[in-house]
Amino acid sequence: GCKDGSQTGLIPQAMNALFNKVETLKDQIQFQLHVSFIEILKEEVRDLLDPNSSNKSDTANGQTGKV
C-alpha cells in the first residue's frame, strides 16, 4: 500500500477514527469495545476474529441459521 495512507480502505479508516476518538476522550469516558470481522460465504456467517466461531453464526434471537 501507499505510505501516505491515500489508498487506505474504509475499515482501517473507520478503526483509526474510532481509536483516535477513544484516545481523545479516555480521561472523560470509560470505553468497552467489541469488534467482529464477519465473513459471509455460501450463506454461512462467521466471525473471523473469534477462534470459537464455527461456520454457522447465532442470529440475534439465539437461533443458529443462515443469512
mmCIF file of C-alpha atoms in Angstrom:
data_model
loop_
_atom_site.group_PDB
_atom_site.id
_atom_site.type_symbol
_atom_site.label_atom_id
_atom_site.label_comp_id
_atom_site.label_asym_id
_atom_site.label_seq_id
_atom_site.Cartn_x
_atom_site.Cartn_y
_atom_site.Cartn_z
ATOM 1 C CA GLY A 1 0.000 0.000 0.000
ATOM 2 C CA CYS A 2 0.872 3.664 -0.098
ATOM 3 C CA LYS A 3 2.914 5.069 2.755
ATOM 4 C CA ASP A 4 0.843 8.272 2.844
ATOM 5 C CA GLY A 5 -2.398 6.370 3.546
ATOM 6 C CA SER A 6 -4.135 7.682 0.436
ATOM 7 C CA GLN A 7 -5.299 4.177 -0.501
ATOM 8 C CA THR A 8 -6.283 3.040 2.991
ATOM 9 C CA GLY A 9 -9.518 1.043 2.925
ATOM 10 C CA LEU A 10 -12.778 2.003 4.592
ATOM 11 C CA ILE A 11 -12.467 -0.394 7.552
ATOM 12 C CA PRO A 12 -8.938 0.718 8.550
ATOM 13 C CA GLN A 13 -10.039 4.360 8.224
ATOM 14 C CA ALA A 14 -13.055 3.733 10.463
ATOM 15 C CA MET A 15 -10.929 1.897 13.051
ATOM 16 C CA ASN A 16 -8.358 4.711 13.076
ATOM 17 C CA ALA A 17 -11.108 7.295 13.588
ATOM 18 C CA LEU A 18 -12.674 5.213 16.368
ATOM 19 C CA PHE A 19 -9.427 4.662 18.270
ATOM 20 C CA ASN A 20 -8.404 8.309 17.830
ATOM 21 C CA LYS A 21 -11.731 9.350 19.408
ATOM 22 C CA VAL A 22 -11.246 6.857 22.265
ATOM 23 C CA GLU A 23 -7.748 8.221 22.879
ATOM 24 C CA THR A 24 -9.069 11.800 22.931
ATOM 25 C CA LEU A 25 -11.869 11.027 25.415
ATOM 26 C CA LYS A 26 -10.292 8.279 27.565
ATOM 27 C CA ASP A 27 -9.865 10.595 30.574
ATOM 28 C CA GLN A 28 -13.562 11.569 30.493
ATOM 29 C CA ILE A 29 -15.329 8.360 29.484
ATOM 30 C CA GLN A 30 -14.757 4.651 30.060
ATOM 31 C CA PHE A 31 -14.948 2.615 26.859
ATOM 32 C CA GLN A 32 -15.590 -1.057 26.175
ATOM 33 C CA LEU A 33 -15.241 -2.157 22.570
ATOM 34 C CA HIS A 34 -16.217 -5.403 20.864
ATOM 35 C CA VAL A 35 -15.025 -5.909 17.311
ATOM 36 C CA SER A 36 -16.223 -8.510 14.830
ATOM 37 C CA PHE A 37 -14.919 -9.192 11.356
ATOM 38 C CA ILE A 38 -17.718 -11.057 9.627
ATOM 39 C CA GLU A 39 -17.367 -13.344 6.630
ATOM 40 C CA ILE A 40 -20.431 -14.429 4.679
ATOM 41 C CA LEU A 41 -19.605 -17.301 2.354
ATOM 42 C CA LYS A 42 -22.205 -19.521 0.730
ATOM 43 C CA GLU A 43 -24.847 -18.111 3.114
ATOM 44 C CA GLU A 44 -22.771 -19.143 6.165
ATOM 45 C CA VAL A 45 -21.752 -16.413 8.611
ATOM 46 C CA ARG A 46 -18.696 -16.477 10.863
ATOM 47 C CA ASP A 47 -16.616 -14.007 12.830
ATOM 48 C CA LEU A 48 -13.046 -14.227 11.556
ATOM 49 C CA LEU A 49 -11.699 -12.707 14.793
ATOM 50 C CA ASP A 50 -13.389 -15.274 17.049
ATOM 51 C CA PRO A 51 -11.375 -18.507 17.361
ATOM 52 C CA ASN A 52 -14.535 -20.252 18.647
ATOM 53 C CA SER A 53 -16.612 -19.203 15.645
ATOM 54 C CA SER A 54 -17.987 -22.071 13.591
ATOM 55 C CA ASN A 55 -19.193 -21.871 10.029
ATOM 56 C CA LYS A 56 -22.675 -21.014 11.298
ATOM 57 C CA SER A 57 -23.395 -17.954 13.382
ATOM 58 C CA ASP A 58 -26.023 -17.465 16.066
ATOM 59 C CA THR A 59 -28.604 -14.941 14.986
ATOM 60 C CA ALA A 60 -29.818 -12.144 17.234
ATOM 61 C CA ASN A 61 -32.669 -14.268 18.579
ATOM 62 C CA GLY A 62 -30.286 -17.055 19.589
ATOM 63 C CA GLN A 63 -31.138 -19.465 16.808
ATOM 64 C CA THR A 64 -28.474 -20.841 14.533
ATOM 65 C CA GLY A 65 -29.307 -20.145 10.943
ATOM 66 C CA LYS A 66 -28.389 -18.878 7.551
ATOM 67 C CA VAL A 67 -28.432 -15.327 6.317
#
